[in-house]
Amino acid sequence: MRLENALLRTRAQIHGIQQHVRQVMGTSDAAIFDAQLLMLDDPVLLEEVAGYVKREKTNVEHAFSVVAARYLAVLSGINDEYLRERVADMRDVTARVLHNLLSHEDPADLSRLQEPCILVTYDLTPSQTAVLDKRMVLGFATDQGSKTSHAAILARSLELPAVTGLQDASQRLKSGQYALLDGFNGLLVIDPTEQTLYEYGQLAHRRLAVEDRLREVRDLPAVTLDGTRVTLSANVGKPEETRDVQKYGAEGVGLFRTEYLFLNRESLPSEEEQFQAYHQVALALQPQPVIIRTLDLGGDKLLAHHQAPSEHNPFLGWRAIRICLQERDLFRAQLRAILRASAVGNVKMMYPMISSLEELNQANAVLEQCRQELRAEGQLFAENLETGIMMEIPAAVMIADALAKRVSFFSIGTNDLIQYSLAVDRMNPKIAHLYEPTHPAVLRLIKTTVDAAHARGIWVGVCGEMAGDPVLVPLLLGLGADELSAAPAVVPAVKFLVRHLKLTEARELAGFAMQCDSGAEILKRAESLAQTVAPGLWTNTGNSRE
Ligand code: PEP
Ligand code: MG
């Protein structure tokens, strides 16, 4: 039974890969997987495994690997080109089946949780986080990762408390042990005392009072005390999150991370499926805008059937627009789906990880080709689809003036901009202290971007996690950001802050930051301003970074 399940799972995975290859490379390349599928259906192999288990009284994993090794030895020894080539297929299939056998009770299969708990684990991938059962997972703590790893970003969307980068928490806790998870302050308290529980109970009360205040601003505009209107949008990853955009009073979607439509599945979503997803969000939110970001796979977001070799530096590697410009069919399917959705709602689009003019031009050439195809097919789309780029690579900032001539807007991805400008891996907890949003270099890059955009008359948004941190919001506004986009649940806090702030104060803070050499001092000033203008936003635990 276990072997059959593993074979079923393996078959589904290979079908998924085959479909992917068929889409991006054509049918003949996809046919190579037929040999692997045939091996899985070989009744002699299965009988031999069953016989071995019976005879030798071993587990099925061992039996399978012994029988497979025997097949491999025979195949390798045959003097026939075709059969010798099947050795690699056999190896591949064997490894896959063994992996599926060994992980049949995958501890990362979080759908099997029986009771509500805090999940403490070495790491969580974005795909695992995306399917967490909110009824069972009260929150999670990981040894790896940081505030801007995608698992943490998703936790904010799921409204789950999460603490990342705890280094050895998963080793220090045993299943069943009591713990208290404080997502606001990044703490995991093991076996909390009565006194600690009491104090957190008080804190929870104060938090409810803050939430009452936030509910009051939900439907009010995000306008500063001195009358500047700021656009506050939300970041989403799935069409279902549209509800939260409305629930928390965001003005549309500033970043639709489309890659989540591609995770946790064996095959790629078709153009039609993508169209339905984009169409659904655009329709629900119109006339508010929805900015759809083209695929940003890679980095920590990998496909279930990801076939690319593992990379030494995935965040510097085959990621985002780089994948799309190589896998044209994949890119075209998405661009066509986005264009078609633009016929319905207020859709805008942006490319992630742009580092040069050439990349932008190439992406736009594919877009133009898609437009022509759709026209020829008589399909509707918005002729004037606004197209922007994410500014998240310092090289792009340095040529922002040239890029600004060719796009309708910039959206600053601070998560990556910080990682790339400070050379600090956003996933690595050992160097998390160096990941500093208020580093003068980061703020100067933001200022350069804004100035280049405004000089060309285009607007600039910020959609990295900085935009959802009320302490940092005055800095961003003072530097000239026109739009902020954050996880839906943090939008009310940002709005509350904006409504209690004067733009003149924000500009003063930004002015200070531009001539200050110390990120720590800038942060101190930013905290002090946020505390002063919006004391009602904090529960006063001594830590303002809620
Ligand atoms: C960013 O880099 O700031 C961003 C918004 O994109 P992502 O977090 O998906 O890389
Ligand atoms: Mg990014």
Coordinates of C-alpha atoms and ligand atoms in Angstrom, one line a residue:
M1 CA 0.0 0.0 0.0
R2 CA 2.8 2.4 0.9
L3 CA 4.6 1.5 -2.2
E4 CA 1.5 2.0 -4.3
N5 CA 0.9 5.5 -2.7
A6 CA 4.5 6.4 -3.4
L7 CA 4.2 5.3 -7.0
L8 CA 1.0 7.2 -7.4
R9 CA 2.6 10.3 -6.0
T10 CA 5.7 9.9 -8.2
R11 CA 3.5 9.4 -11.3
A12 CA 1.6 12.6 -10.5
Q13 CA 4.9 14.5 -10.1
I14 CA 6.3 13.2 -13.4
H15 CA 3.1 14.1 -15.2
G16 CA 3.4 17.6 -13.8
I17 CA 7.0 17.9 -15.0
Q18 CA 6.0 16.5 -18.3
Q19 CA 3.2 19.1 -18.8
H20 CA 5.6 21.9 -17.7
V21 CA 8.2 20.7 -20.2
R22 CA 5.6 20.4 -22.9
Q23 CA 4.5 24.0 -22.4
V24 CA 7.9 25.5 -22.4
M25 CA 10.0 23.2 -24.6
G26 CA 7.6 21.4 -26.9
T27 CA 6.2 17.8 -27.1
S28 CA 9.3 15.9 -28.2
D29 CA 11.2 16.9 -25.1
A30 CA 8.3 16.0 -22.9
A31 CA 8.2 12.5 -24.4
I32 CA 11.4 11.6 -22.6
F33 CA 9.4 11.3 -19.4
D34 CA 7.3 8.6 -21.0
A35 CA 10.1 6.1 -20.3
Q36 CA 10.0 7.0 -16.6
L37 CA 6.3 6.6 -16.5
L38 CA 6.6 3.2 -18.1
M39 CA 9.1 2.1 -15.5
L40 CA 6.6 3.0 -12.8
D41 CA 4.1 0.7 -14.4
D42 CA 6.4 -2.2 -14.8
P43 CA 4.6 -5.1 -13.0
V44 CA 7.7 -7.3 -12.9
L45 CA 9.6 -4.6 -10.8
L46 CA 6.7 -4.3 -8.4
E47 CA 6.4 -8.1 -8.0
E48 CA 10.1 -8.4 -7.3
V49 CA 9.9 -5.7 -4.6
A50 CA 7.0 -7.4 -3.0
G51 CA 8.8 -10.8 -3.2
Y52 CA 12.0 -9.3 -1.6
V53 CA 10.0 -7.8 1.3
K54 CA 8.4 -11.2 2.0
R55 CA 11.6 -13.2 1.7
E56 CA 14.0 -10.9 3.4
K57 CA 11.6 -9.4 5.9
T58 CA 12.9 -5.9 5.2
N59 CA 11.0 -2.7 4.8
V60 CA 9.8 -1.6 1.4
E61 CA 12.3 1.2 1.0
H62 CA 15.2 -1.2 1.3
A63 CA 13.5 -3.7 -1.0
F64 CA 12.9 -1.1 -3.6
S65 CA 16.4 0.2 -3.5
V66 CA 17.9 -3.3 -3.8
V67 CA 15.7 -4.2 -6.8
A68 CA 16.2 -0.9 -8.5
A69 CA 20.0 -1.2 -8.0
R70 CA 19.8 -4.6 -9.7
Y71 CA 17.9 -3.2 -12.7
L72 CA 20.4 -0.4 -12.9
A73 CA 23.4 -2.7 -12.9
V74 CA 21.8 -4.8 -15.7
L75 CA 20.9 -1.8 -17.8
S76 CA 24.4 -0.2 -17.5
G77 CA 26.0 -3.4 -18.7
I78 CA 24.0 -3.8 -21.9
N79 CA 25.7 -2.7 -25.1
D80 CA 22.8 -0.8 -26.5
E81 CA 22.8 3.0 -26.7
Y82 CA 19.0 3.4 -26.1
L83 CA 19.0 1.1 -23.0
R84 CA 22.1 2.8 -21.6
E85 CA 20.3 6.1 -21.8
R86 CA 17.5 4.7 -19.7
V87 CA 19.9 4.3 -16.8
A88 CA 19.5 8.0 -16.0
D89 CA 15.8 7.7 -16.2
M90 CA 15.8 4.7 -13.9
R91 CA 18.0 6.5 -11.4
D92 CA 15.8 9.5 -11.5
V93 CA 12.6 7.5 -11.0
T94 CA 14.2 5.4 -8.2
A95 CA 15.3 8.5 -6.3
R96 CA 11.8 10.0 -6.7
V97 CA 10.0 6.9 -5.5
L98 CA 12.4 6.5 -2.5
H99 CA 11.9 10.1 -1.6
N100 CA 8.2 9.7 -1.7
L101 CA 8.3 6.5 0.3
L102 CA 10.5 8.1 3.0
S103 CA 8.4 11.2 3.2
H104 CA 5.1 9.4 3.2
E105 CA 4.6 10.7 6.7
D106 CA 6.1 13.9 5.9
P107 CA 6.3 16.0 9.2
A108 CA 5.9 19.0 6.9
D109 CA 2.5 17.8 5.9
L110 CA 0.8 20.3 8.0
S111 CA -2.7 19.2 6.9
R112 CA -2.4 16.3 9.4
L113 CA -2.3 18.4 12.6
Q114 CA -4.8 17.1 15.1
E115 CA -5.1 19.9 17.6
P116 CA -4.4 23.7 17.7
C117 CA -0.7 24.2 18.3
I118 CA 2.3 26.5 17.8
L119 CA 4.5 25.1 15.0
V120 CA 8.1 25.2 15.9
T121 CA 10.3 24.1 13.0
Y122 CA 13.7 24.5 11.4
D123 CA 12.3 26.2 8.4
L124 CA 9.1 26.7 6.5
T125 CA 9.0 27.3 2.8
P126 CA 6.5 29.7 1.2
S127 CA 4.6 26.7 -0.2
Q128 CA 4.3 25.1 3.2
T129 CA 3.2 28.3 4.8
A130 CA 0.6 29.0 2.1
V131 CA -1.3 25.8 3.0
L132 CA -1.1 26.1 6.8
D133 CA -4.4 25.2 8.4
K134 CA -5.4 28.3 10.4
R135 CA -7.7 26.3 12.6
M136 CA -4.8 24.2 13.8
V137 CA -1.8 26.4 13.6
L138 CA -1.9 29.2 16.1
G139 CA 1.4 30.6 14.9
F140 CA 4.8 29.5 14.0
A141 CA 8.4 29.9 15.0
T142 CA 11.3 28.9 12.8
D143 CA 15.1 28.6 13.3
Q144 CA 15.7 30.0 9.8
G145 CA 14.4 33.0 7.9
S146 CA 13.9 36.6 8.8
K147 CA 11.2 39.2 8.8
T148 CA 11.3 39.5 5.0
S149 CA 11.5 35.8 4.1
H150 CA 8.4 34.9 2.2
A151 CA 7.1 32.6 4.9
A152 CA 7.1 35.6 7.3
I153 CA 5.4 37.8 4.7
L154 CA 2.7 35.2 4.2
A155 CA 2.2 34.9 7.9
R156 CA 1.2 38.6 7.9
S157 CA -1.3 37.9 5.1
L158 CA -2.6 34.9 7.0
E159 CA -2.7 37.0 10.2
L160 CA -0.7 34.4 12.0
P161 CA 1.8 35.3 14.7
A162 CA 5.2 34.3 13.5
V163 CA 8.8 34.6 14.8
T164 CA 11.6 33.7 12.4
G165 CA 15.3 33.3 12.7
L166 CA 15.4 31.8 16.2
Q167 CA 18.5 29.7 15.3
D168 CA 17.9 26.6 17.6
A169 CA 14.3 26.8 18.8
S170 CA 13.3 23.6 17.1
Q171 CA 16.0 21.8 19.0
R172 CA 15.1 23.3 22.4
L173 CA 11.4 22.5 22.4
K174 CA 9.8 19.1 22.6
S175 CA 6.4 18.3 21.1
G176 CA 3.7 19.0 23.6
Q177 CA 5.7 21.5 25.6
Y178 CA 3.9 24.8 26.4
A179 CA 5.1 28.0 24.8
L180 CA 4.0 31.5 24.3
L181 CA 4.5 33.1 21.0
D182 CA 4.9 36.9 20.8
G183 CA 4.9 37.9 17.2
F184 CA 5.0 41.6 17.9
N185 CA 8.3 41.4 19.8
G186 CA 9.7 38.4 18.1
L187 CA 9.7 36.2 21.2
L188 CA 9.1 32.5 21.9
V189 CA 8.7 32.0 25.7
I190 CA 9.1 28.3 26.6
D191 CA 7.0 27.2 29.6
P192 CA 5.8 30.7 30.5
T193 CA 5.3 31.4 34.2
E194 CA 1.9 32.5 35.6
Q195 CA 3.3 36.0 35.9
T196 CA 4.3 36.1 32.2
L197 CA 0.9 34.8 31.2
Y198 CA -0.8 37.4 33.3
E199 CA 1.3 40.2 31.8
Y200 CA 0.5 38.9 28.3
G201 CA -3.2 38.8 29.2
Q202 CA -3.0 42.5 30.1
L203 CA -1.2 43.2 26.8
A204 CA -3.8 41.3 24.8
H205 CA -6.4 43.6 26.4
R206 CA -4.5 46.7 25.4
R207 CA -4.1 45.3 21.9
L208 CA -7.9 45.0 21.6
A209 CA -8.2 48.6 22.5
V210 CA -5.7 49.5 19.7
E211 CA -7.7 47.3 17.3
D212 CA -10.9 49.2 18.2
R213 CA -9.1 52.5 17.3
L214 CA -7.9 51.0 14.0
R215 CA -11.4 49.8 13.1
E216 CA -12.5 53.4 13.3
V217 CA -10.2 54.6 10.5
R218 CA -11.0 51.7 8.2
D219 CA -13.3 53.7 5.9
L220 CA -11.6 57.0 6.3
P221 CA -9.1 58.3 3.7
A222 CA -5.4 58.1 4.2
V223 CA -4.7 61.8 4.4
T224 CA -2.1 63.5 6.5
L225 CA -3.0 66.2 9.1
D226 CA -1.8 68.9 6.6
G227 CA -3.9 67.5 3.8
T228 CA -1.7 65.2 1.6
R229 CA -3.5 62.2 0.3
V230 CA -1.6 59.0 0.3
T231 CA -2.7 55.9 -1.6
L232 CA -2.7 52.8 0.7
S233 CA -3.0 49.5 -1.1
A234 CA -2.6 45.9 -0.2
N235 CA -0.3 43.1 -1.1
V236 CA -2.0 39.8 -2.0
G237 CA -0.9 36.4 -3.3
K238 CA -4.2 34.7 -4.0
P239 CA -7.6 35.8 -5.3
E240 CA -9.2 34.8 -2.0
E241 CA -7.3 37.6 -0.3
T242 CA -9.4 40.2 -2.1
R243 CA -11.8 39.9 0.8
D244 CA -9.1 41.1 3.2
V245 CA -8.3 44.0 0.9
Q246 CA -11.8 45.3 1.4
K247 CA -12.1 44.2 5.0
Y248 CA -9.1 46.3 6.0
G249 CA -10.0 49.3 3.9
A250 CA -7.1 49.2 1.4
E251 CA -7.5 51.0 -1.9
G252 CA -6.9 48.2 -4.3
V253 CA -3.9 45.9 -4.7
G254 CA -0.4 47.4 -4.9
L255 CA 1.3 44.1 -5.4
F256 CA -0.3 40.8 -6.6
R257 CA 2.4 38.2 -6.0
T258 CA 1.2 35.9 -8.8
E259 CA 3.8 33.2 -8.1
Y260 CA 1.5 31.8 -5.4
L261 CA -0.9 30.6 -8.1
F262 CA 2.0 28.4 -9.2
L263 CA 3.1 26.8 -5.9
N264 CA 1.7 23.6 -4.3
R265 CA 0.7 22.0 -7.5
E266 CA 2.1 19.5 -9.9
S267 CA 1.5 21.4 -13.1
L268 CA 1.5 25.1 -14.2
P269 CA -1.7 27.1 -14.3
S270 CA -2.9 27.6 -17.9
E271 CA -3.5 31.0 -19.4
E272 CA -7.2 30.5 -18.9
E273 CA -6.8 29.6 -15.2
Q274 CA -4.6 32.7 -14.7
F275 CA -7.0 34.9 -16.5
Q276 CA -9.8 33.7 -14.2
A277 CA -7.8 34.5 -11.1
Y278 CA -6.7 38.0 -12.3
H279 CA -10.2 38.7 -13.7
Q280 CA -11.8 37.7 -10.4
V281 CA -9.6 40.1 -8.4
A282 CA -9.9 43.0 -10.9
L283 CA -13.7 42.6 -11.1
A284 CA -14.1 42.5 -7.3
L285 CA -12.1 45.6 -6.7
Q286 CA -12.9 47.8 -9.7
P287 CA -12.7 50.8 -10.0
Q288 CA -9.7 50.4 -7.6
P289 CA -6.5 49.4 -9.2
V290 CA -4.9 46.0 -9.1
I291 CA -1.2 45.9 -9.8
I292 CA -0.3 42.4 -11.1
R293 CA 3.3 41.5 -10.8
T294 CA 4.6 39.1 -13.4
L295 CA 6.1 35.9 -12.0
D296 CA 8.7 36.1 -9.4
L297 CA 9.6 32.5 -8.9
G298 CA 13.0 31.5 -7.7
G299 CA 14.8 32.7 -4.5
D300 CA 12.8 31.0 -1.7
K301 CA 9.7 30.4 -3.9
L302 CA 10.3 27.2 -5.8
L303 CA 7.9 25.0 -7.8
A304 CA 6.9 21.6 -6.4
H305 CA 8.3 20.1 -9.6
H306 CA 11.2 22.5 -9.8
Q307 CA 13.8 20.8 -12.1
A308 CA 16.5 23.4 -12.2
P309 CA 19.7 22.4 -10.3
S310 CA 19.9 23.9 -6.9
E311 CA 21.8 27.1 -6.9
H312 CA 24.5 28.4 -4.6
N313 CA 22.9 31.9 -4.4
P314 CA 19.3 31.5 -5.3
F315 CA 18.5 35.2 -4.7
L316 CA 21.2 36.1 -7.1
G317 CA 20.2 33.4 -9.5
W318 CA 17.6 32.2 -11.9
R319 CA 14.7 34.2 -10.6
A320 CA 11.7 36.4 -11.6
I321 CA 12.0 38.2 -15.0
R322 CA 15.2 36.2 -15.7
I323 CA 13.2 33.0 -15.8
C324 CA 10.4 34.6 -17.8
L325 CA 12.7 36.0 -20.5
Q326 CA 14.1 32.5 -21.0
E327 CA 10.9 30.6 -20.7
R328 CA 8.9 32.6 -23.2
D329 CA 5.8 30.4 -23.4
L330 CA 5.4 30.6 -19.6
F331 CA 5.8 34.4 -19.8
R332 CA 3.5 34.8 -22.8
A333 CA 0.7 32.8 -21.1
Q334 CA 0.9 35.1 -18.1
L335 CA 1.1 38.3 -20.1
R336 CA -1.9 37.2 -22.3
A337 CA -3.9 36.4 -19.1
I338 CA -3.0 39.8 -17.6
L339 CA -3.9 41.7 -20.8
R340 CA -7.2 39.9 -21.1
A341 CA -8.0 40.7 -17.4
S342 CA -7.3 44.4 -18.2
A343 CA -10.4 44.5 -20.4
V344 CA -12.5 44.2 -17.2
G345 CA -11.0 46.0 -14.2
N346 CA -8.5 48.6 -13.4
V347 CA -5.4 46.4 -14.0
K348 CA -1.9 47.6 -14.1
M349 CA 1.2 45.4 -14.4
M350 CA 4.8 45.4 -13.3
Y351 CA 7.9 43.4 -13.9
P352 CA 10.0 42.2 -10.9
M353 CA 13.8 42.2 -10.6
I354 CA 14.5 44.5 -13.5
S355 CA 18.3 45.3 -13.5
S356 CA 18.8 46.8 -17.0
L357 CA 17.1 48.6 -19.9
E358 CA 17.6 45.6 -22.1
E359 CA 15.5 43.4 -19.7
L360 CA 12.7 46.0 -19.7
N361 CA 12.8 46.3 -23.5
Q362 CA 12.8 42.5 -24.0
A363 CA 9.9 42.1 -21.6
N364 CA 8.0 44.9 -23.4
A365 CA 8.7 43.2 -26.8
V366 CA 7.0 40.0 -25.5
L367 CA 4.2 42.1 -24.2
E368 CA 3.8 43.8 -27.6
Q369 CA 3.8 40.4 -29.3
C370 CA 1.0 39.2 -27.0
R371 CA -1.0 42.4 -27.8
Q372 CA -0.7 41.6 -31.5
E373 CA -1.8 38.0 -31.0
L374 CA -4.8 39.0 -28.9
R375 CA -5.8 41.7 -31.5
A376 CA -5.6 39.1 -34.2
E377 CA -7.8 36.8 -32.2
G378 CA -10.3 39.5 -31.5
Q379 CA -9.8 39.3 -27.8
L380 CA -10.3 42.4 -25.7
F381 CA -7.7 44.1 -23.5
A382 CA -6.9 47.7 -22.3
E383 CA -4.8 49.3 -25.0
N384 CA -3.3 51.7 -22.4
L385 CA -2.4 49.1 -19.7
E386 CA -0.1 50.9 -17.3
T387 CA 3.2 49.1 -17.0
G388 CA 5.7 49.7 -14.3
I389 CA 8.7 48.0 -12.8
M390 CA 9.8 47.0 -9.4
M391 CA 12.8 48.9 -8.2
E392 CA 14.6 46.3 -6.1
I393 CA 18.1 46.1 -7.6
P394 CA 20.6 48.9 -6.9
A395 CA 21.7 48.8 -10.6
A396 CA 18.1 49.8 -11.6
V397 CA 18.2 52.7 -9.2
M398 CA 21.4 53.9 -10.7
I399 CA 19.7 54.1 -14.1
A400 CA 16.4 55.1 -12.7
D401 CA 16.3 58.2 -15.0
A402 CA 16.6 56.1 -18.1
L403 CA 14.0 53.5 -16.8
A404 CA 11.6 56.3 -15.8
K405 CA 11.3 57.4 -19.4
R406 CA 9.9 54.0 -20.4
V407 CA 7.5 53.1 -17.7
S408 CA 4.3 54.4 -16.1
F409 CA 5.4 53.9 -12.5
F410 CA 8.0 52.5 -10.1
S411 CA 7.2 50.2 -7.2
I412 CA 10.1 50.0 -4.7
G413 CA 10.6 46.5 -3.4
T414 CA 12.5 47.3 -0.3
N415 CA 12.8 43.6 0.8
D416 CA 15.1 42.9 -2.1
L417 CA 16.6 46.4 -2.4
I418 CA 17.9 46.1 1.2
Q419 CA 19.2 42.6 0.6
Y420 CA 21.0 43.6 -2.6
S421 CA 22.4 46.9 -1.5
L422 CA 23.7 45.8 1.8
A423 CA 24.7 42.3 0.6
V424 CA 22.6 40.7 3.4
D425 CA 20.7 37.6 2.5
R426 CA 17.1 38.2 3.6
M427 CA 16.8 34.6 4.7
N428 CA 19.8 34.3 6.9
P429 CA 19.2 34.7 10.6
K430 CA 22.9 34.9 11.4
I431 CA 23.2 38.3 9.7
A432 CA 19.6 39.5 10.4
H433 CA 21.1 42.3 12.5
L434 CA 22.8 43.7 9.4
Y435 CA 19.5 43.9 7.5
E436 CA 18.8 47.5 8.2
P437 CA 16.0 49.4 6.4
T438 CA 17.2 52.7 7.8
H439 CA 20.8 52.2 6.6
P440 CA 21.7 55.6 4.9
A441 CA 22.5 53.8 1.7
V442 CA 19.1 52.2 1.5
L443 CA 17.4 55.6 2.1
R444 CA 19.5 57.3 -0.5
L445 CA 18.6 54.6 -3.1
I446 CA 14.9 55.2 -2.3
K447 CA 15.4 59.0 -2.6
T448 CA 17.2 58.6 -6.0
T449 CA 14.4 56.4 -7.2
V450 CA 11.7 58.9 -6.2
D451 CA 13.5 61.9 -7.6
A452 CA 14.1 60.2 -10.9
A453 CA 10.4 59.2 -11.1
H454 CA 9.1 62.6 -10.2
A455 CA 11.4 64.3 -12.6
R456 CA 9.7 62.3 -15.3
G457 CA 6.2 62.9 -13.9
I458 CA 5.6 59.3 -12.9
W459 CA 4.5 58.0 -9.5
V460 CA 6.3 55.8 -7.1
G461 CA 5.0 53.2 -4.7
V462 CA 6.7 51.1 -2.0
C463 CA 5.5 47.5 -1.7
G464 CA 8.2 45.9 0.4
E465 CA 7.7 45.3 4.2
M466 CA 9.0 48.7 5.0
A467 CA 5.7 50.1 3.8
G468 CA 3.8 48.1 6.4
D469 CA 5.9 49.3 9.3
P470 CA 4.2 52.4 10.9
V471 CA 7.6 53.5 12.3
L472 CA 9.2 53.7 8.8
V473 CA 6.2 55.1 7.0
P474 CA 7.0 58.7 7.8
L475 CA 10.4 58.2 6.3
L476 CA 9.0 56.8 3.1
L477 CA 6.4 59.6 2.8
G478 CA 9.1 62.2 3.7
L479 CA 11.2 60.8 0.9
G480 CA 8.3 61.3 -1.5
A481 CA 6.6 57.9 -1.9
D482 CA 3.1 58.4 -3.4
E483 CA 1.7 55.0 -2.6
L484 CA 2.3 52.4 0.1
S485 CA 1.3 48.8 -0.3
A486 CA 1.4 46.3 2.6
A487 CA -0.3 43.1 3.9
P488 CA -4.0 43.8 4.3
A489 CA -4.0 43.4 8.0
V490 CA -1.4 46.1 8.6
V491 CA -3.0 48.6 6.4
P492 CA -5.2 50.1 9.2
A493 CA -2.2 50.8 11.4
V494 CA -0.4 52.5 8.5
K495 CA -3.5 54.5 7.8
F496 CA -3.9 55.5 11.5
L497 CA -0.3 56.7 11.5
V498 CA -0.7 58.7 8.2
R499 CA -3.8 60.4 9.6
H500 CA -1.9 61.5 12.7
L501 CA 1.1 62.8 10.8
K502 CA 2.0 66.1 9.1
L503 CA 3.9 65.7 5.8
T504 CA 6.1 68.6 7.0
E505 CA 7.2 66.4 10.0
A506 CA 7.8 63.5 7.6
R507 CA 9.9 65.7 5.3
E508 CA 11.9 66.9 8.3
L509 CA 12.7 63.4 9.3
A510 CA 13.7 62.5 5.7
G511 CA 15.9 65.6 5.6
F512 CA 17.6 64.5 8.8
A513 CA 18.0 61.0 7.4
M514 CA 19.6 62.3 4.2
Q515 CA 22.4 64.0 6.2
C516 CA 22.8 61.4 8.9
D517 CA 25.5 58.7 8.7
S518 CA 24.0 56.3 11.2
G519 CA 21.1 53.9 10.5
A520 CA 20.6 53.4 14.2
E521 CA 20.2 57.2 14.8
I522 CA 17.8 57.5 11.9
L523 CA 15.7 54.6 13.3
K524 CA 15.7 56.2 16.8
R525 CA 14.3 59.5 15.3
A526 CA 11.8 57.6 13.2
E527 CA 10.6 55.7 16.3
S528 CA 10.4 58.8 18.3
L529 CA 8.3 60.6 15.7
A530 CA 5.9 57.6 15.3
Q531 CA 5.5 57.4 19.1
T532 CA 4.9 61.1 19.4
V533 CA 2.3 61.5 16.6
A534 CA 0.4 58.3 17.2
P535 CA 0.7 57.1 20.8
G536 CA -2.6 55.3 20.4
L537 CA -1.0 52.8 18.0
W538 CA 1.2 51.1 20.5
T539 CA 0.5 48.9 23.5
N540 CA 3.5 50.4 25.3
T541 CA 5.6 47.4 26.0
G542 CA 8.7 49.4 25.6
N543 CA 9.0 48.1 22.1
S544 CA 7.4 50.3 19.4
R545 CA 7.9 47.9 16.4
E546 CA 4.5 46.4 16.3
Ligands
PEP1 C1 10.3 43.2 -2.3 O1 11.4 42.7 -2.7 O2 10.3 44.2 -1.5 C2 9.0 42.7 -2.8 C3 7.9 43.4 -2.5 O3 9.0 41.6 -3.5 P1 9.2 40.1 -2.8 O4 9.1 40.3 -1.3 O5 8.1 39.3 -3.3 O6 10.6 39.7 -3.3
MG2 MG 11.3 41.4 -4.4

